Amino acid sequence: HGAMRDHTLDWDDELPEAELSATERHAAKADLCLCLGTSLQITPACNLPMRALRKQAHKPEGGKVAIINLQATPKDRRASVVIHDKVDGVMRALMRELRLEVPCYERTDALDLVLEMPISAAEIPSSAAGMPISAARAGVGDALAGSAAGAFVVRLRSVHGEGCPIPWLRECTVCFEHAAPGTPPAILAPPAWRAHLSLLRLPPCGIASARLSLTFEAGATEPGAEVVCHVSMGPAGSGVDP
């Protein structure tokens, strides 16, 4: 079957010769080369922007290089402009100055809201003795419906997998309709995206209504959003019906 190989360039891989040659030609012709978010330390790529400085017939004084990066780079002294800042903020300011509109990027994503009740062997009723643990837990969940309930854990996770980061979300506040009086909202934040809370009681149907207040990260066109979910208690967590 042969050896498997990825399609990305690893640190010790050479750049494709045809693409590298074309890049060198275009860089040499450029009047201005922008270096955005790069340490300019890996050769030969780090030397490509410097080709813009070379004198040519159409630019007898040579071109210019502008570097925007959080930390200093080895090429800073050769650049006409050096800005140590985040690229997004600098480019937004530049586009405003040029009176150009940045096309809106719309990201479509989804989250799972999980409501869990820790169950120990001591909490499983004697009537469940000999039952599979999943069935026993389901029995406890049924017993809680419509009655007083104790501590719960509320979690937020990406639909792309457990532990997958949620880079566009800064914070999520969760308020449950059946929260005990005086119970503060559950505040979920990275990296754990989990919090403890108490419910006064679950409704007979076993479905709790929750209001989510999402605070987006900087750069989003909106500061946040409000979402109402219906959380159905299950043996190992919950399903969510937005």
Short mmCIF file of C-alpha atoms in Angstrom, two decimals:
data_model
loop_
_atom_site.label_atom_id
_atom_site.label_comp_id
_atom_site.label_asym_id
_atom_site.label_seq_id
_atom_site.Cartn_x
_atom_site.Cartn_y
_atom_site.Cartn_z
CA HIS A 1 0.00 0.00 0.00
CA GLY A 2 2.97 2.36 0.37
CA ALA A 3 3.92 4.95 2.97
CA MET A 4 1.41 7.57 4.05
CA ARG A 5 2.42 11.22 3.67
CA ASP A 6 0.62 14.43 4.57
CA HIS A 7 0.23 17.40 2.23
CA THR A 8 1.67 20.00 4.60
CA LEU A 9 5.23 21.32 4.74
CA ASP A 10 7.08 20.17 7.84
CA TRP A 11 10.02 22.06 9.33
CA ASP A 12 12.64 20.02 7.47
CA ASP A 13 10.80 19.99 4.11
CA GLU A 14 12.03 22.04 1.18
CA LEU A 15 9.65 24.51 -0.45
CA PRO A 16 8.35 23.40 -3.87
CA GLU A 17 10.84 24.68 -6.43
CA ALA A 18 8.33 26.05 -8.95
CA GLU A 19 6.30 27.92 -6.35
CA LEU A 20 9.43 29.25 -4.66
CA SER A 21 10.82 30.61 -7.93
CA ALA A 22 7.53 32.34 -8.77
CA THR A 23 7.38 33.87 -5.28
CA GLU A 24 10.93 35.21 -5.62
CA ARG A 25 10.05 36.91 -8.94
CA HIS A 26 6.89 38.53 -7.59
CA ALA A 27 8.61 39.65 -4.39
CA ALA A 28 11.39 41.31 -6.40
CA LYS A 29 8.85 43.22 -8.52
CA ALA A 30 6.82 44.42 -5.52
CA ASP A 31 6.87 48.09 -4.52
CA LEU A 32 5.70 47.17 -1.03
CA CYS A 33 5.79 43.90 0.82
CA LEU A 34 3.60 43.42 3.92
CA CYS A 35 4.77 40.90 6.52
CA LEU A 36 1.76 40.10 8.69
CA GLY A 37 2.05 37.98 11.82
CA THR A 38 5.37 36.25 11.15
CA SER A 39 8.61 35.97 13.12
CA LEU A 40 10.63 36.02 9.86
CA GLN A 41 13.09 33.46 11.18
CA ILE A 42 12.68 30.43 8.91
CA THR A 43 14.74 30.39 5.72
CA PRO A 44 14.29 30.73 2.82
CA ALA A 45 10.80 32.16 3.39
CA CYS A 46 12.08 34.88 5.75
CA ASN A 47 14.26 36.32 2.98
CA LEU A 48 11.53 36.58 0.36
CA PRO A 49 10.12 39.96 1.53
CA MET A 50 13.60 41.48 1.42
CA ARG A 51 13.68 40.99 -2.35
CA ALA A 52 11.24 43.89 -2.59
CA LEU A 53 14.08 46.21 -1.46
CA ARG A 54 16.08 45.53 -4.59
CA LYS A 55 16.38 48.36 -7.13
CA GLN A 56 14.79 47.78 -10.52
CA ALA A 57 13.91 49.88 -13.56
CA HIS A 58 10.39 50.58 -12.31
CA LYS A 59 11.64 51.34 -8.77
CA PRO A 60 15.12 52.94 -8.96
CA GLU A 61 15.10 53.56 -5.20
CA GLY A 62 13.98 50.04 -4.40
CA GLY A 63 10.79 48.94 -2.68
CA LYS A 64 9.73 48.99 0.95
CA VAL A 65 8.87 46.44 3.61
CA ALA A 66 6.31 46.84 6.42
CA ILE A 67 6.27 44.36 9.32
CA ILE A 68 3.33 43.87 11.68
CA ASN A 69 4.05 41.33 14.41
CA LEU A 70 3.66 41.11 18.17
CA GLN A 71 7.36 40.58 18.84
CA ALA A 72 10.47 41.95 17.18
CA THR A 73 11.91 40.14 14.15
CA PRO A 74 15.45 39.87 12.73
CA LYS A 75 14.30 41.92 9.71
CA ASP A 76 12.91 44.92 11.63
CA ARG A 77 15.95 47.10 10.96
CA ARG A 78 15.47 46.75 7.19
CA ALA A 79 11.77 47.63 7.23
CA SER A 80 10.37 51.11 6.60
CA VAL A 81 7.48 50.50 8.99
CA VAL A 82 7.45 48.20 12.04
CA ILE A 83 4.33 47.83 14.22
CA HIS A 84 4.35 45.52 17.22
CA ASP A 85 0.65 44.81 17.59
CA LYS A 86 -2.08 42.37 16.59
CA VAL A 87 -2.56 42.13 12.84
CA ASP A 88 -6.38 42.27 12.94
CA GLY A 89 -6.50 45.61 14.74
CA VAL A 90 -3.85 47.20 12.54
CA MET A 91 -5.50 46.06 9.31
CA ARG A 92 -8.92 47.27 10.45
CA ALA A 93 -7.44 50.71 11.13
CA LEU A 94 -5.68 50.68 7.76
CA MET A 95 -8.85 49.76 5.89
CA ARG A 96 -10.75 52.56 7.64
CA GLU A 97 -8.03 55.03 6.63
CA LEU A 98 -8.26 53.80 3.03
CA ARG A 99 -12.06 53.96 3.22
CA LEU A 100 -12.33 50.35 2.16
CA GLU A 101 -14.88 47.94 3.57
CA VAL A 102 -13.75 44.62 5.01
CA PRO A 103 -16.15 41.89 3.85
CA CYS A 104 -18.03 40.38 6.77
CA TYR A 105 -16.98 36.84 7.64
CA GLU A 106 -19.90 34.72 8.77
CA ARG A 107 -18.99 31.70 10.84
CA THR A 108 -21.49 28.90 11.35
CA ASP A 109 -20.88 26.78 14.43
CA ALA A 110 -22.77 24.87 17.09
CA LEU A 111 -22.42 24.05 20.78
CA ASP A 112 -23.68 21.36 23.14
CA LEU A 113 -25.10 22.42 26.51
CA VAL A 114 -24.75 19.48 28.91
CA LEU A 115 -26.50 19.20 32.28
CA GLU A 116 -25.13 16.47 34.54
CA MET A 117 -25.94 15.21 38.02
CA PRO A 118 -23.09 13.29 39.69
CA ILE A 119 -24.40 9.94 40.89
CA SER A 120 -22.56 7.69 43.31
CA ALA A 121 -23.41 4.10 44.18
CA ALA A 122 -24.94 5.30 47.48
CA GLU A 123 -27.44 7.46 45.58
CA ILE A 124 -28.81 4.59 43.51
CA PRO A 125 -32.08 3.38 45.10
CA SER A 126 -32.25 -0.16 46.51
CA SER A 127 -35.00 -0.96 43.99
CA ALA A 128 -32.32 -0.61 41.28
CA ALA A 129 -30.11 -3.35 42.76
CA GLY A 130 -28.98 -5.74 40.07
CA MET A 131 -29.95 -3.36 37.26
CA PRO A 132 -27.40 -2.14 34.71
CA ILE A 133 -25.84 1.11 35.89
CA SER A 134 -27.35 3.06 32.96
CA ALA A 135 -30.85 1.87 33.87
CA ALA A 136 -30.25 2.64 37.55
CA ARG A 137 -29.16 6.18 36.71
CA ALA A 138 -32.19 6.62 34.50
CA GLY A 139 -34.34 5.59 37.47
CA VAL A 140 -32.73 8.25 39.62
CA GLY A 141 -33.32 10.83 36.88
CA ASP A 142 -37.00 9.82 36.69
CA ALA A 143 -37.31 10.13 40.46
CA LEU A 144 -35.96 13.69 40.34
CA ALA A 145 -38.54 14.88 37.83
CA GLY A 146 -41.03 17.08 39.65
CA SER A 147 -39.18 16.88 42.96
CA ALA A 148 -36.38 18.72 44.75
CA ALA A 149 -33.00 18.32 43.14
CA GLY A 150 -29.47 18.87 44.36
CA ALA A 151 -26.20 19.95 42.76
CA PHE A 152 -25.74 19.81 39.03
CA VAL A 153 -22.85 20.43 36.70
CA VAL A 154 -23.51 22.46 33.57
CA ARG A 155 -20.99 22.20 30.73
CA LEU A 156 -20.52 23.76 27.34
CA ARG A 157 -18.67 21.90 24.60
CA SER A 158 -18.03 22.17 20.89
CA VAL A 159 -19.94 19.82 18.60
CA HIS A 160 -16.59 19.10 16.95
CA GLY A 161 -15.47 17.01 19.92
CA GLU A 162 -14.76 16.92 23.63
CA GLY A 163 -11.93 19.29 24.49
CA CYS A 164 -12.11 21.08 21.13
CA PRO A 165 -11.49 24.84 21.69
CA ILE A 166 -14.20 27.45 21.10
CA PRO A 167 -12.04 30.37 19.91
CA TRP A 168 -14.90 32.70 19.00
CA LEU A 169 -16.56 32.61 22.46
CA ARG A 170 -15.28 34.55 25.48
CA GLU A 171 -17.92 33.63 28.07
CA CYS A 172 -21.35 32.05 28.44
CA THR A 173 -23.82 32.83 31.22
CA VAL A 174 -26.57 30.23 31.81
CA CYS A 175 -29.81 30.99 33.71
CA PHE A 176 -32.22 28.12 34.40
CA GLU A 177 -35.95 28.67 34.75
CA HIS A 178 -36.07 26.26 37.70
CA ALA A 179 -33.05 27.60 39.56
CA ALA A 180 -33.39 27.87 43.33
CA PRO A 181 -34.22 31.40 44.56
CA GLY A 182 -31.08 33.48 44.93
CA THR A 183 -29.00 31.10 42.84
CA PRO A 184 -26.60 33.12 40.66
CA PRO A 185 -26.32 32.30 36.97
CA ALA A 186 -23.76 29.71 35.95
CA ILE A 187 -20.80 31.44 34.31
CA LEU A 188 -18.91 29.23 31.87
CA ALA A 189 -15.48 30.30 30.66
CA PRO A 190 -12.43 28.65 29.09
CA PRO A 191 -10.64 26.40 29.42
CA ALA A 192 -13.03 24.21 31.47
CA TRP A 193 -16.38 25.62 30.24
CA ARG A 194 -18.15 24.16 33.29
CA ALA A 195 -19.80 25.34 36.51
CA HIS A 196 -21.83 23.96 39.42
CA LEU A 197 -25.39 25.02 40.15
CA SER A 198 -28.50 23.93 42.06
CA LEU A 199 -31.98 23.47 40.65
CA LEU A 200 -35.02 23.90 42.89
CA ARG A 201 -36.89 21.15 41.06
CA LEU A 202 -37.18 19.64 37.65
CA PRO A 203 -40.54 19.90 35.90
CA PRO A 204 -42.57 16.66 35.59
CA CYS A 205 -41.53 16.32 31.97
CA GLY A 206 -37.86 16.34 33.01
CA ILE A 207 -37.06 19.23 30.67
CA ALA A 208 -35.48 22.41 32.03
CA SER A 209 -35.51 25.71 30.16
CA ALA A 210 -32.21 27.60 30.02
CA ARG A 211 -31.31 31.05 28.72
CA LEU A 212 -27.76 31.39 27.39
CA SER A 213 -26.03 34.77 27.13
CA LEU A 214 -23.06 34.41 24.79
CA THR A 215 -20.22 36.96 24.82
CA PHE A 216 -18.19 36.82 21.62
CA GLU A 217 -14.47 37.46 21.31
CA ALA A 218 -13.10 40.74 19.98
CA GLY A 219 -13.40 41.05 16.23
CA ALA A 220 -16.98 39.78 15.98
CA THR A 221 -19.48 42.13 14.35
CA GLU A 222 -21.86 41.63 17.30
CA PRO A 223 -20.92 41.66 21.01
CA GLY A 224 -22.94 38.56 21.74
CA ALA A 225 -26.26 36.73 21.46
CA GLU A 226 -29.11 35.37 23.57
CA VAL A 227 -30.31 31.78 23.09
CA VAL A 228 -33.10 29.84 24.84
CA CYS A 229 -32.64 26.07 25.12
CA HIS A 230 -34.74 23.22 26.48
CA VAL A 231 -32.48 20.77 28.29
CA SER A 232 -33.75 17.19 28.63
CA MET A 233 -32.25 15.21 31.50
CA GLY A 234 -30.89 11.81 30.54
CA PRO A 235 -28.87 8.99 32.10
CA ALA A 236 -25.49 10.53 31.25
CA GLY A 237 -26.22 14.15 30.47
CA SER A 238 -28.71 16.00 28.36
CA GLY A 239 -29.99 16.68 24.93
CA VAL A 240 -30.57 20.26 23.86
CA ASP A 241 -33.46 21.54 21.80
CA PRO A 242 -32.79 25.24 20.94
#
